[in-house]
Short mmCIF file of C-alpha atoms in Angstrom, two decimals:
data_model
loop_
_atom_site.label_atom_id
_atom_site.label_comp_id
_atom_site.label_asym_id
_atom_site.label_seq_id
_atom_site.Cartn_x
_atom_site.Cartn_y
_atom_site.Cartn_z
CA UNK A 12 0.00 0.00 0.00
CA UNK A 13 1.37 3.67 -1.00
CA UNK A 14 1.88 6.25 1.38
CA UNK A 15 -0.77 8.48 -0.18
CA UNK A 16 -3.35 5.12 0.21
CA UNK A 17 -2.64 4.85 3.94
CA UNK A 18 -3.12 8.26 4.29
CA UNK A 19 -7.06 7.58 3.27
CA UNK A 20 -7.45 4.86 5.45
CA UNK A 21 -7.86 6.58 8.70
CA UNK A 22 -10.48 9.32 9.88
CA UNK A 23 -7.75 11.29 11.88
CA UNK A 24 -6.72 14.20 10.62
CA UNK A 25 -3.21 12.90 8.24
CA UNK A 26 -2.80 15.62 5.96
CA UNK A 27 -0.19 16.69 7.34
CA UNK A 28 1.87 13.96 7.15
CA UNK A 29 5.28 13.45 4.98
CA UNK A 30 7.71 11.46 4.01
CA UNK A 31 10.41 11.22 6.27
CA UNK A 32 13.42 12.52 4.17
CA UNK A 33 17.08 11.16 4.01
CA UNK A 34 19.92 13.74 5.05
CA UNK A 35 17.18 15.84 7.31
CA UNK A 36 18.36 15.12 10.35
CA UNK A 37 17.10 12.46 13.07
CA UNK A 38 13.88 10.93 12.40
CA UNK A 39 12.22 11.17 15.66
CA UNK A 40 13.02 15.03 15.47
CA UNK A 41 11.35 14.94 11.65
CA UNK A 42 8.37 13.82 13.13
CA UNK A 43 8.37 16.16 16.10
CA UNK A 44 9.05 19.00 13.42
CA UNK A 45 6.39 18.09 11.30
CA UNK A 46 4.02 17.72 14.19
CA UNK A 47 5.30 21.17 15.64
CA UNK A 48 5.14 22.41 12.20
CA UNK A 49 1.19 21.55 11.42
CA UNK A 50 0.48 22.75 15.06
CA UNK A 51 1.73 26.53 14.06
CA UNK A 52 -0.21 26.24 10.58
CA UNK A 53 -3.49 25.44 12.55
CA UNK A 54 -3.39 22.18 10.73
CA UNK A 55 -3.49 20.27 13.92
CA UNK A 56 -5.89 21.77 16.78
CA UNK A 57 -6.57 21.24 20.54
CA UNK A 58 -7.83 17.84 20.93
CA UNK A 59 -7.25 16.51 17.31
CA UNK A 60 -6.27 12.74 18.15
CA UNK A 61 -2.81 11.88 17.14
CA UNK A 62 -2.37 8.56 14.76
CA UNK A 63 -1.37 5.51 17.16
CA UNK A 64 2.41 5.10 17.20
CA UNK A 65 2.19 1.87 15.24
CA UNK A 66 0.01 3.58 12.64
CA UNK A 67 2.06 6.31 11.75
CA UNK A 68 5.67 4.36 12.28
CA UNK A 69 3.66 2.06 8.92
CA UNK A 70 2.57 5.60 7.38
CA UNK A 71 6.36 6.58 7.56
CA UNK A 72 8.11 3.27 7.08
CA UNK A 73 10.41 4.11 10.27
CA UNK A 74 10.66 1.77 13.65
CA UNK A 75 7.85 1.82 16.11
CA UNK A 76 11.00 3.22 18.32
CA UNK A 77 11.59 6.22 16.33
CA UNK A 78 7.88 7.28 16.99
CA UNK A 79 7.85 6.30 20.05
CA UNK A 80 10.77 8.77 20.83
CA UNK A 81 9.33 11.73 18.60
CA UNK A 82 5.75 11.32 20.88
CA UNK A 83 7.70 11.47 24.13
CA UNK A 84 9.23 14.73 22.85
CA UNK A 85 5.89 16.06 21.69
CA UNK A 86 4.48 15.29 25.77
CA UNK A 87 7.87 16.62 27.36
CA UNK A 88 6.83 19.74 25.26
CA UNK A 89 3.38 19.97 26.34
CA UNK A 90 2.40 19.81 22.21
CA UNK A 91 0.43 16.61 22.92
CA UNK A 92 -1.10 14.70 25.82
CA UNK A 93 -2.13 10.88 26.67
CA UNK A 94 -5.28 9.62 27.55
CA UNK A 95 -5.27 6.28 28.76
CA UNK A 96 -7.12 3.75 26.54
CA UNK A 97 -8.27 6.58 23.93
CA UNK A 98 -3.97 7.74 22.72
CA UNK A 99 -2.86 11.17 22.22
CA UNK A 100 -4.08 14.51 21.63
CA UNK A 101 -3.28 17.74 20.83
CA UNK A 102 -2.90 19.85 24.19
CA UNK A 103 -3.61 23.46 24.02
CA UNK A 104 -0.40 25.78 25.14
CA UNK A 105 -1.27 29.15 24.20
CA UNK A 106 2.88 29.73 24.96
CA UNK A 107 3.62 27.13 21.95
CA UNK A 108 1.83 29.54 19.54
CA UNK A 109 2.66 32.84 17.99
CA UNK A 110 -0.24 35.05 18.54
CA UNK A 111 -1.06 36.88 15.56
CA UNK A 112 -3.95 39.50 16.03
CA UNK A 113 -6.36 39.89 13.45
CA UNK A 114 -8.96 41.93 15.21
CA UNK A 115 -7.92 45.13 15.21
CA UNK A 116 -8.16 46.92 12.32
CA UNK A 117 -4.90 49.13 12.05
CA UNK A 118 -2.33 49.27 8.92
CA UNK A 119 0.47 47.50 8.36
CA UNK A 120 3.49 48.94 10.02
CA UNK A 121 5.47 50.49 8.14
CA UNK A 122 9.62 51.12 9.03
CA UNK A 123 9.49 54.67 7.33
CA UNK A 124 7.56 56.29 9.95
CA UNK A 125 10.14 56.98 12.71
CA UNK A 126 12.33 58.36 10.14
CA UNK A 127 9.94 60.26 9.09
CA UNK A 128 8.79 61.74 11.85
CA UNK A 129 12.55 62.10 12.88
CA UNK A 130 13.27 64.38 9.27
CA UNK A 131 10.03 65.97 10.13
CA UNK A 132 11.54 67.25 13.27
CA UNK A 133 14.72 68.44 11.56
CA UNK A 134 12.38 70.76 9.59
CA UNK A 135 10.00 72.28 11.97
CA UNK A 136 13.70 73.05 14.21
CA UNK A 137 14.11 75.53 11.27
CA UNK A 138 10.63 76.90 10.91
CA UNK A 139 8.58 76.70 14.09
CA UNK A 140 9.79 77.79 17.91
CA UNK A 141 9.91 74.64 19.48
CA UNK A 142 8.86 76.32 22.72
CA UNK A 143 5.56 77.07 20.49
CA UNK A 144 5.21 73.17 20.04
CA UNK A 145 5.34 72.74 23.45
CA UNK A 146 2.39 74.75 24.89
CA UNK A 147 -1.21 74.90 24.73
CA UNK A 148 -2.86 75.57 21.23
CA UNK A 149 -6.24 76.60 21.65
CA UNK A 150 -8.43 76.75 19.00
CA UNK A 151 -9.22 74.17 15.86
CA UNK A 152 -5.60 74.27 14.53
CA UNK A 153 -3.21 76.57 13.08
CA UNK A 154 -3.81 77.64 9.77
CA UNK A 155 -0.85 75.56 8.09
CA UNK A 156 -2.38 72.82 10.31
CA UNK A 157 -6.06 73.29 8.59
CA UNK A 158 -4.38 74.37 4.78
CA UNK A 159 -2.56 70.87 5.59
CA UNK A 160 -6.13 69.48 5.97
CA UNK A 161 -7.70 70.95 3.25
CA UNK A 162 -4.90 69.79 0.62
CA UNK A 163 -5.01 66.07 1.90
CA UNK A 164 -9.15 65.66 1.79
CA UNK A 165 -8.86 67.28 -1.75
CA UNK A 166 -9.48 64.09 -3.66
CA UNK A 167 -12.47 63.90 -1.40
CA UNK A 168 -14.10 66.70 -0.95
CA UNK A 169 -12.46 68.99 -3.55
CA UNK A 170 -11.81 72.73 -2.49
CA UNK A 171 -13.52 74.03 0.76
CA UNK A 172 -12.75 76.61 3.16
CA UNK A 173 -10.27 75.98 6.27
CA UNK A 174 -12.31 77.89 8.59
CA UNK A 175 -14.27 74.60 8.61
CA UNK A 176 -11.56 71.98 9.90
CA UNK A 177 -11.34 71.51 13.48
CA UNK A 178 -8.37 69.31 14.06
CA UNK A 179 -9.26 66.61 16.79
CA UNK A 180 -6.90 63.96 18.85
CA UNK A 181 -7.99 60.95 17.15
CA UNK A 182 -12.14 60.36 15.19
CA UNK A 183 -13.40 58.71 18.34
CA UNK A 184 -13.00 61.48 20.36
CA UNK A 185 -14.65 63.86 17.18
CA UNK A 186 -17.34 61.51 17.23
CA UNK A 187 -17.94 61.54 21.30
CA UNK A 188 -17.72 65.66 20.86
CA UNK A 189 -19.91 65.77 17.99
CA UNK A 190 -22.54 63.48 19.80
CA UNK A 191 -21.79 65.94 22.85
CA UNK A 192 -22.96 68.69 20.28
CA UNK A 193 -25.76 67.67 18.51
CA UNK A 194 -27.77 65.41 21.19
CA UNK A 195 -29.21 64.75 24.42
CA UNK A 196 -29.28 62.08 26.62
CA UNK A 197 -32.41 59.78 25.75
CA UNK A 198 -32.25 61.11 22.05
CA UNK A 199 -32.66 58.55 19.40
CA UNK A 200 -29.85 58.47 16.92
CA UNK A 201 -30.19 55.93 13.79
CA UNK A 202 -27.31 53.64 12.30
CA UNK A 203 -26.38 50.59 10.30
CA UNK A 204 -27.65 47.04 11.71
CA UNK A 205 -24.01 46.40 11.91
CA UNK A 206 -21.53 49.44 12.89
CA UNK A 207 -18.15 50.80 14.26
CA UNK A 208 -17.97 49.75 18.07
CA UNK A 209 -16.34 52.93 19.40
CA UNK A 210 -19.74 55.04 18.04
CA UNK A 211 -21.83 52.65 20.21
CA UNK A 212 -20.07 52.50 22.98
CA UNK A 213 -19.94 56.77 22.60
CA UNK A 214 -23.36 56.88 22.32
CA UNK A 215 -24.37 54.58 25.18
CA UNK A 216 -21.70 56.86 27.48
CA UNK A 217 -23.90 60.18 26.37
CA UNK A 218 -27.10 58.16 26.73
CA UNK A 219 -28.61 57.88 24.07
CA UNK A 220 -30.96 54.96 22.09
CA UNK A 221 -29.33 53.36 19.08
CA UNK A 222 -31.84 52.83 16.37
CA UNK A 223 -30.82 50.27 12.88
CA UNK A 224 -32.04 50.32 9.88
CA UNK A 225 -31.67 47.64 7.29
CA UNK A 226 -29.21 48.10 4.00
CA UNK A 227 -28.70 45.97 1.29
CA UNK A 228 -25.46 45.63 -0.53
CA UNK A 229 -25.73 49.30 -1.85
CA UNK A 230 -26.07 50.80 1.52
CA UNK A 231 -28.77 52.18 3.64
CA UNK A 232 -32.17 52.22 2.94
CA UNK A 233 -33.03 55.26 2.39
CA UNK A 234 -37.36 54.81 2.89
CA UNK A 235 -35.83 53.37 5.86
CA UNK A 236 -34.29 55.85 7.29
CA UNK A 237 -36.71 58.21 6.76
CA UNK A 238 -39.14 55.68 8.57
CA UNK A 239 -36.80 55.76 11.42
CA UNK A 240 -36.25 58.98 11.83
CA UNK A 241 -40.26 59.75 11.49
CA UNK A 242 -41.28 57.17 14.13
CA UNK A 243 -38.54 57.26 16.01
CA UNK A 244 -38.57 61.06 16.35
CA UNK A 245 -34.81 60.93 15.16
CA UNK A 246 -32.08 64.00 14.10
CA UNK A 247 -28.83 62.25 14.12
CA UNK A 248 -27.33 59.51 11.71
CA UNK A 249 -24.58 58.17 11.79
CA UNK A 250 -22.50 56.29 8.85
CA UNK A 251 -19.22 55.19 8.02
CA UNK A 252 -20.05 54.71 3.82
CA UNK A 253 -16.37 53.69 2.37
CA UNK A 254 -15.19 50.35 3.06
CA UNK A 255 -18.09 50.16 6.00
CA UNK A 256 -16.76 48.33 8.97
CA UNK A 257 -17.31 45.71 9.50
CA UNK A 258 -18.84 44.36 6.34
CA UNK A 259 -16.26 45.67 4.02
CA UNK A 260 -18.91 47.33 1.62
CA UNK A 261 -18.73 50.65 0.43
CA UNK A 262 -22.06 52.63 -0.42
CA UNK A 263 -22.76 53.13 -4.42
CA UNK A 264 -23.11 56.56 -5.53
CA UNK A 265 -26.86 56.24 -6.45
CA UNK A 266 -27.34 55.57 -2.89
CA UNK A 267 -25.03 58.48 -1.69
CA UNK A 268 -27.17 60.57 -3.52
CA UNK A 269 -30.72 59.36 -2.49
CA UNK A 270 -29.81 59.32 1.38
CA UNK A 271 -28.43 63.26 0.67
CA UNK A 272 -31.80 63.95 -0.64
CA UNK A 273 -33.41 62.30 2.44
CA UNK A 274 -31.15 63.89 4.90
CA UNK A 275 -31.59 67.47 3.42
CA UNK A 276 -35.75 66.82 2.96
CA UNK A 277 -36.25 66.43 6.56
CA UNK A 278 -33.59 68.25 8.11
CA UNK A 279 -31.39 65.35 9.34
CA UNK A 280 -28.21 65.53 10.74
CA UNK A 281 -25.32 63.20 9.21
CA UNK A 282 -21.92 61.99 10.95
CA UNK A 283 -20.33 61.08 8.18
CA UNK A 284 -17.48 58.47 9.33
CA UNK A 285 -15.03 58.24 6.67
CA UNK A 286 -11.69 56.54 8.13
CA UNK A 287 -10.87 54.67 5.19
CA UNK A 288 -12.25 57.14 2.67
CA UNK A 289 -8.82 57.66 0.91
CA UNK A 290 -8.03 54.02 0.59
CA UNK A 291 -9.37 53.11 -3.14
CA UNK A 292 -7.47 54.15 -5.62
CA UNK A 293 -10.60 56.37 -7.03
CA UNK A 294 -11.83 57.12 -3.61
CA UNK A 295 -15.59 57.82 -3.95
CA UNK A 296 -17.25 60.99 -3.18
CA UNK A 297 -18.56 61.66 0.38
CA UNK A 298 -22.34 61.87 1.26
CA UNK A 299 -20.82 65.83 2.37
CA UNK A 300 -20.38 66.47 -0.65
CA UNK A 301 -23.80 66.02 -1.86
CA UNK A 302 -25.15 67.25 1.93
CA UNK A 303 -22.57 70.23 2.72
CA UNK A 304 -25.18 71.32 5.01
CA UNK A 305 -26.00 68.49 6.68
CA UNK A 306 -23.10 66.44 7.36
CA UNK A 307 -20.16 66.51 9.74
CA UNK A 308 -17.58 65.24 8.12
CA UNK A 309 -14.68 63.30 9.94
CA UNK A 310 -11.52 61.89 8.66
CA UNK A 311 -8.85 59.98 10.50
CA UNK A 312 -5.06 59.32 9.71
CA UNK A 313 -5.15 56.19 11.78
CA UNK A 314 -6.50 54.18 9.20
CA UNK A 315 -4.93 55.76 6.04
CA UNK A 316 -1.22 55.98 7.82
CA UNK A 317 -0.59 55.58 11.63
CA UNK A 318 -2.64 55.16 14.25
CA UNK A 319 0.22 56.26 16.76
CA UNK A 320 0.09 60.52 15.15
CA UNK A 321 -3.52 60.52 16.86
CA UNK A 322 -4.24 63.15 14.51
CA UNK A 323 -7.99 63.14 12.81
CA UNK A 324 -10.11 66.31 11.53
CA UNK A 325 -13.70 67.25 10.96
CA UNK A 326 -15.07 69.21 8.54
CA UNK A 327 -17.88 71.31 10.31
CA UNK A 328 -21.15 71.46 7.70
CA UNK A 329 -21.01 74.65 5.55
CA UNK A 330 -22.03 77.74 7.39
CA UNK A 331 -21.84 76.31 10.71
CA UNK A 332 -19.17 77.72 13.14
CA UNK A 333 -16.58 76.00 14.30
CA UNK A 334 -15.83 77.18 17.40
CA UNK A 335 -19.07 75.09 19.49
CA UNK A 336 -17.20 71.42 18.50
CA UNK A 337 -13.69 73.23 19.45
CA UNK A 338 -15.63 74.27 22.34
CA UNK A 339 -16.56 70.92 23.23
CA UNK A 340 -13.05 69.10 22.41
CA UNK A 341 -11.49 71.71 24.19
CA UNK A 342 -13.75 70.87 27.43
CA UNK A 343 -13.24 66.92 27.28
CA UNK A 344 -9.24 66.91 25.83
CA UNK A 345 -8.41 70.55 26.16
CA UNK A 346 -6.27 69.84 22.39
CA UNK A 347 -4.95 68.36 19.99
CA UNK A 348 -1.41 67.37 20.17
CA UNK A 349 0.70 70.11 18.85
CA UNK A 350 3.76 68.04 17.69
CA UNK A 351 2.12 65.72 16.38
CA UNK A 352 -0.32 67.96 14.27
CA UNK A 353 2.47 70.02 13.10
CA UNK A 354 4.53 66.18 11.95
CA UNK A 355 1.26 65.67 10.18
CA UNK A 356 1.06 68.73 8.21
CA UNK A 357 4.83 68.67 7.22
CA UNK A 358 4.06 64.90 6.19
CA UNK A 359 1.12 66.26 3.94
CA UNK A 360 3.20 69.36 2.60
CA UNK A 361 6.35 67.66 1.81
CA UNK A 362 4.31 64.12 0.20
CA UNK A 363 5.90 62.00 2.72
CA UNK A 364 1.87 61.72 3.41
CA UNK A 365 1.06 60.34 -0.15
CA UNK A 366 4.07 58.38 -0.51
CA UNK A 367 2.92 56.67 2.68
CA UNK A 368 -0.68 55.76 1.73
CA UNK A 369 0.30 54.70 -1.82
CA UNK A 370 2.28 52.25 -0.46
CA UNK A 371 -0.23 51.30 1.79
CA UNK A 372 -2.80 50.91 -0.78
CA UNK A 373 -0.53 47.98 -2.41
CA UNK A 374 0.13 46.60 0.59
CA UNK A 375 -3.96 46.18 1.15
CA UNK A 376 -4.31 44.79 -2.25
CA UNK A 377 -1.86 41.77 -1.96
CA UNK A 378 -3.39 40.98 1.90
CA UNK A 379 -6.79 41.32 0.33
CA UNK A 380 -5.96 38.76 -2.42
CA UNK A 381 -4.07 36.93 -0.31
CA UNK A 382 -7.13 36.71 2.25
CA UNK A 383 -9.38 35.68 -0.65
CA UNK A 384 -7.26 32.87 -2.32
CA UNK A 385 -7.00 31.18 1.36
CA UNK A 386 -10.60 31.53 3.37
CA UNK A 387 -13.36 30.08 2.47
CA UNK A 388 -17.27 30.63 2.27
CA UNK A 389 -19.08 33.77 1.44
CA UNK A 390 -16.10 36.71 1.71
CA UNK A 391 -16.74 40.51 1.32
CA UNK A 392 -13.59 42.91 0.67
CA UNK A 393 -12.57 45.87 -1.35
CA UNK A 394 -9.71 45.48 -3.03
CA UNK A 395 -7.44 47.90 -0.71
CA UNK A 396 -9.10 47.68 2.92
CA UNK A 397 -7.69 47.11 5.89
CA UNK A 398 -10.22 43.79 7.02
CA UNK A 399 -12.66 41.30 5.12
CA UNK A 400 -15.99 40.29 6.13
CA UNK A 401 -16.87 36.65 6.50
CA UNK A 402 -20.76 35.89 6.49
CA UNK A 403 -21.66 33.47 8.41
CA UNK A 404 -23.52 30.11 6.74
CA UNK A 405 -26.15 28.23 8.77
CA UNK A 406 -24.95 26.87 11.97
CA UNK A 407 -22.17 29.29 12.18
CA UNK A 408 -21.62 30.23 15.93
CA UNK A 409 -19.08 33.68 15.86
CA UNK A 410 -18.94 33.02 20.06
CA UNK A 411 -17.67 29.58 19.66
CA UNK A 412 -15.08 30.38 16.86
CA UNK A 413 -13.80 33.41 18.69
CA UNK A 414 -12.98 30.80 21.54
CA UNK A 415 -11.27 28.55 18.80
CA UNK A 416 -9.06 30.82 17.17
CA UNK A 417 -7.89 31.87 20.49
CA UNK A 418 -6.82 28.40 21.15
CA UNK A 419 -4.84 28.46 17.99
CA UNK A 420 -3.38 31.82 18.48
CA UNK A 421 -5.41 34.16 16.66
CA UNK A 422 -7.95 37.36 17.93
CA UNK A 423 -10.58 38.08 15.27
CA UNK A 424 -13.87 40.07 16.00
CA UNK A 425 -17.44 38.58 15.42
CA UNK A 426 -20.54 40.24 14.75
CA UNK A 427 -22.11 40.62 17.89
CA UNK A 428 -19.31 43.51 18.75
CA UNK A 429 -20.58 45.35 15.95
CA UNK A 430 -24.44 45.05 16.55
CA UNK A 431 -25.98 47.85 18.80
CA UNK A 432 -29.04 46.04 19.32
CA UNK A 433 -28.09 41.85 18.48
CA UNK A 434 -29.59 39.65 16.71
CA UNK A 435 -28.51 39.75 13.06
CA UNK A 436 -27.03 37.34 10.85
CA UNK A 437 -23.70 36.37 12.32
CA UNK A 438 -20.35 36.78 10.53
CA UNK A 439 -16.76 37.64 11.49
CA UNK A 440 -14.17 40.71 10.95
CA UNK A 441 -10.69 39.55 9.71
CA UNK A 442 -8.32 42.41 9.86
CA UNK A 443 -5.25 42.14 8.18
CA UNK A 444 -2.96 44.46 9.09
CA UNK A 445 -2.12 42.79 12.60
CA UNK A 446 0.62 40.43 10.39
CA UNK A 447 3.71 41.59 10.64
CA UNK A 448 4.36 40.54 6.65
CA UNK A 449 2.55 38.30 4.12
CA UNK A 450 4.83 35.30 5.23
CA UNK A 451 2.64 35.44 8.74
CA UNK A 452 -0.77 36.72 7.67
CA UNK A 453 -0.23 33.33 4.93
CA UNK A 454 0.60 31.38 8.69
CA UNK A 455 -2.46 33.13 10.34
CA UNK A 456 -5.20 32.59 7.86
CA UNK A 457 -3.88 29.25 7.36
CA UNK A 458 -4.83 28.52 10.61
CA UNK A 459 -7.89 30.35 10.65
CA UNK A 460 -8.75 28.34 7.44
CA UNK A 461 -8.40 24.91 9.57
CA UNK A 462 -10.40 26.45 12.56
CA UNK A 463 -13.34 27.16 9.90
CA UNK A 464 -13.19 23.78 8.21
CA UNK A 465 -13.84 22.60 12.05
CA UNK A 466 -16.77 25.44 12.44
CA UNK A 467 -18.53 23.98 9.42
CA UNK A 468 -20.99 22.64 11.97
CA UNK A 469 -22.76 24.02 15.25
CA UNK A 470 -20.05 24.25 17.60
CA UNK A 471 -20.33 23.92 20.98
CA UNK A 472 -18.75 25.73 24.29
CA UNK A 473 -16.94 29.23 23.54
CA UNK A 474 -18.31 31.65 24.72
CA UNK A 475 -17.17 35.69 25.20
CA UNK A 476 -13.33 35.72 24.59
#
């Protein structure tokens, strides 16, 4: 019988199992290698049952001692463990596995940003009192600060005045200002079934009632919202339309354009979330642009660059002051970093800036293909986002397979974070900047892939992770 044949013949896992190859070193530490190997790879999980010694010393064509020798290794290293009468398993050893996190949604790092920031430094030294850098700024930014602004939004919002930007320490502290400014607690602001986390958790810590309303792959429903609004006695929305987290879809422009019309027919109120706005390579018009007087307008380098500049900016509706939201920051943060909004600015000036998020646009695109070549089942992505969406099929359980990647060293984000209210369809965020390269995001979806194979029906225990 061939090795491939004896492969089939068993119902344990044997995939990955080799050939034991000449001139590579002891055999017993082959097999511990390969074992170790599938183990990292998620091909092997906590409490797959090992092949019995005498099975896989035939599979290999070695002496029942050799395996013998590599499975004492494997329990020494707490990789597998006995069970009297039933053989071995894998153990779980959280310390045995690389973590890789693929639940936060941040970019790639990249090794040009402390250089960057350190020739940025080198500049301002020549052009700015450094004692100026180090005091309080009050106000919504300098006006090379908001010019800065202005000239990096440009491809999204075309020309508009500075006097509008109000730079802020990061969008979720815009968004908790701006739901400081335009609400009340035990006002009714209306959403996405599915949105960002940090604007529900914002709005529960200002009080306030979370209303959804349904969208189809083109975005919101616009009859919808209305209906919400009406019954709800709602002022407030709140979006994020490019590259929507979590689902990874971005609204069409016919869509844009009929939820404008809504918002400006009955006087609603729009935060427009746009964090990964610049990301395409023909980034799509915001719903500002068709709503200028409607719409708050915030934009974030933490998803486009860095996360660790903390710099983000919004762009108050037209004829509407600035200085109430400055008010507001100014009251809950005092400001906005100095240095760090005058690194920003220098970045945008000079084109570090764009160099920066081209690079990060092809950096997207290969994790994106590489995301879609590897998982399997119903996956939404754009081609340059940070994360990918995976829908969940009947009997999918997101609480169960958080608790199963984390045995095989991964963190990914299930739908239930994302729902303000519960009970929609369940699914899973896969971010994929949290790899340090394409060699381990390959490692971690790999594993991820096995975990799903595994989820394919109901899964039982879990829980919150």
């Amino acid at each position: 019988m061939s090795f491939a044949e004896k492969k089939k013949t068993t119902s344990i896992k044997t995939h990955w199992i080799y050939p034991i190859k000449p001139g590579n070193g002891a055999r017993y530490k082959q097999i511990v290698n390969m074992v170790t190997a599938a183990i990292d790879a998620g091909e092997l999980l906590p409490g797959d049952r090992m092949p019995t010694q005498r099975e896989l010393a035939e599979m290999l064509k070695v002496d029942l001692t050799t395996v013998t020798r590599a499975y004492n290794e494997l329990r020494e290293r707490n990789l597998t463990q006995a069970a009297s009468g039933r053989g071995s398993f894998i153990s779980y050893q959280p310390d045995t596995l690389s973590h890789i996190d693929l639940s936060m949604n941040t970019p790639p790092g990249s090794a040009k940003i402390l250089p960057l920031i350190s020739r940025s430094l080198e500049r301002l030294q020549s052009s700015i009192d450094a004692e100026s850098l180090m005091t309080y700024h009050v106000g919504a930014g300098s006006a090379v600060e908001r010019n800065a602004a202005v000239k990096w939004l440009k491809p999204l919002l075309g020309e508009f005045d500075s006097q509008r930007v109000v730079a802020c320490p990061g969008a979720q502290t815009a968004i908790s200002a701006l739901l400081s400014l335009l609400t009340k607690p035990g006002d009714v602001v209306v959403t996405d079934e599915l949105t960002y986390p940090g604007f529900i958790s914002a709005a529960r810590q200002h009080n306030l009632q979370i209303v959804t309303v349904a969208a189809d792959e083109q975005g919101m429903d616009p009859d919808g919202l209305i209906h919400a609004c009406k019954t709800y006695g709602a002022k407030v929305v709140y979006l994020n339309p490019t590259i929507h987290n979590p689902t990874a879809l971005t609204i069409s422009a016919g869509r844009r354009k009929a939820i404008a019309e809504a918002l400006t027919a009955h006087n609603l109120t729009l935060i427009e979330d746009d964090p990964y706005g610049l990301l395409p390579d023909e980034p799509p018009a915001p719903i500002a642009t068709l709503a200028p007087h409607n719409t708050w307008y915030v934009s974030t380098l933490s998803k486009c660059l860095t996360p660790g500049v903390r710099v983000a900016w919004v762009i108050c509706p037209e004829s509407t002051s600035w200085e109430p939201l400055a008010g507001v920051i100014r009251a809950n943060v005092l400001i906005a970093n100095p240095l760090m909004l005058a690194v920003t600015a220098d970045w945008i000036n000079s084109g570090a800036a764009m160099e920066l998020l081209q690079e990060l646009r092809q950096e997207n695109a290969q994790r994106v293909a590489l995301a879609n070549s590897i998982l399997p089942g119903k996956i939404i992505s754009s081609p340059f986002g940070l994360h990918v969406w995976l829908a969940g099929e009947a009997g999918f359980d997101p609480h169960s397979l958080v608790h199963s990647a984390a045995k095989v060293g991964l963190g990914i984000t299930p739908s239930y974070v994302f729902s303000p209210v519960g009970g929609v369809l369940s699914g899973i965020r896969i971010s994929l900047g949290g790899a340090r390269d394409l060699s381990q995001l390959t490692n971690a979806l790999q594993r991820l892939n096995n975990v799903l194979k595994n989820a394919s029906q109901p899964l039982t225990g879990g829980g919150y992770v």
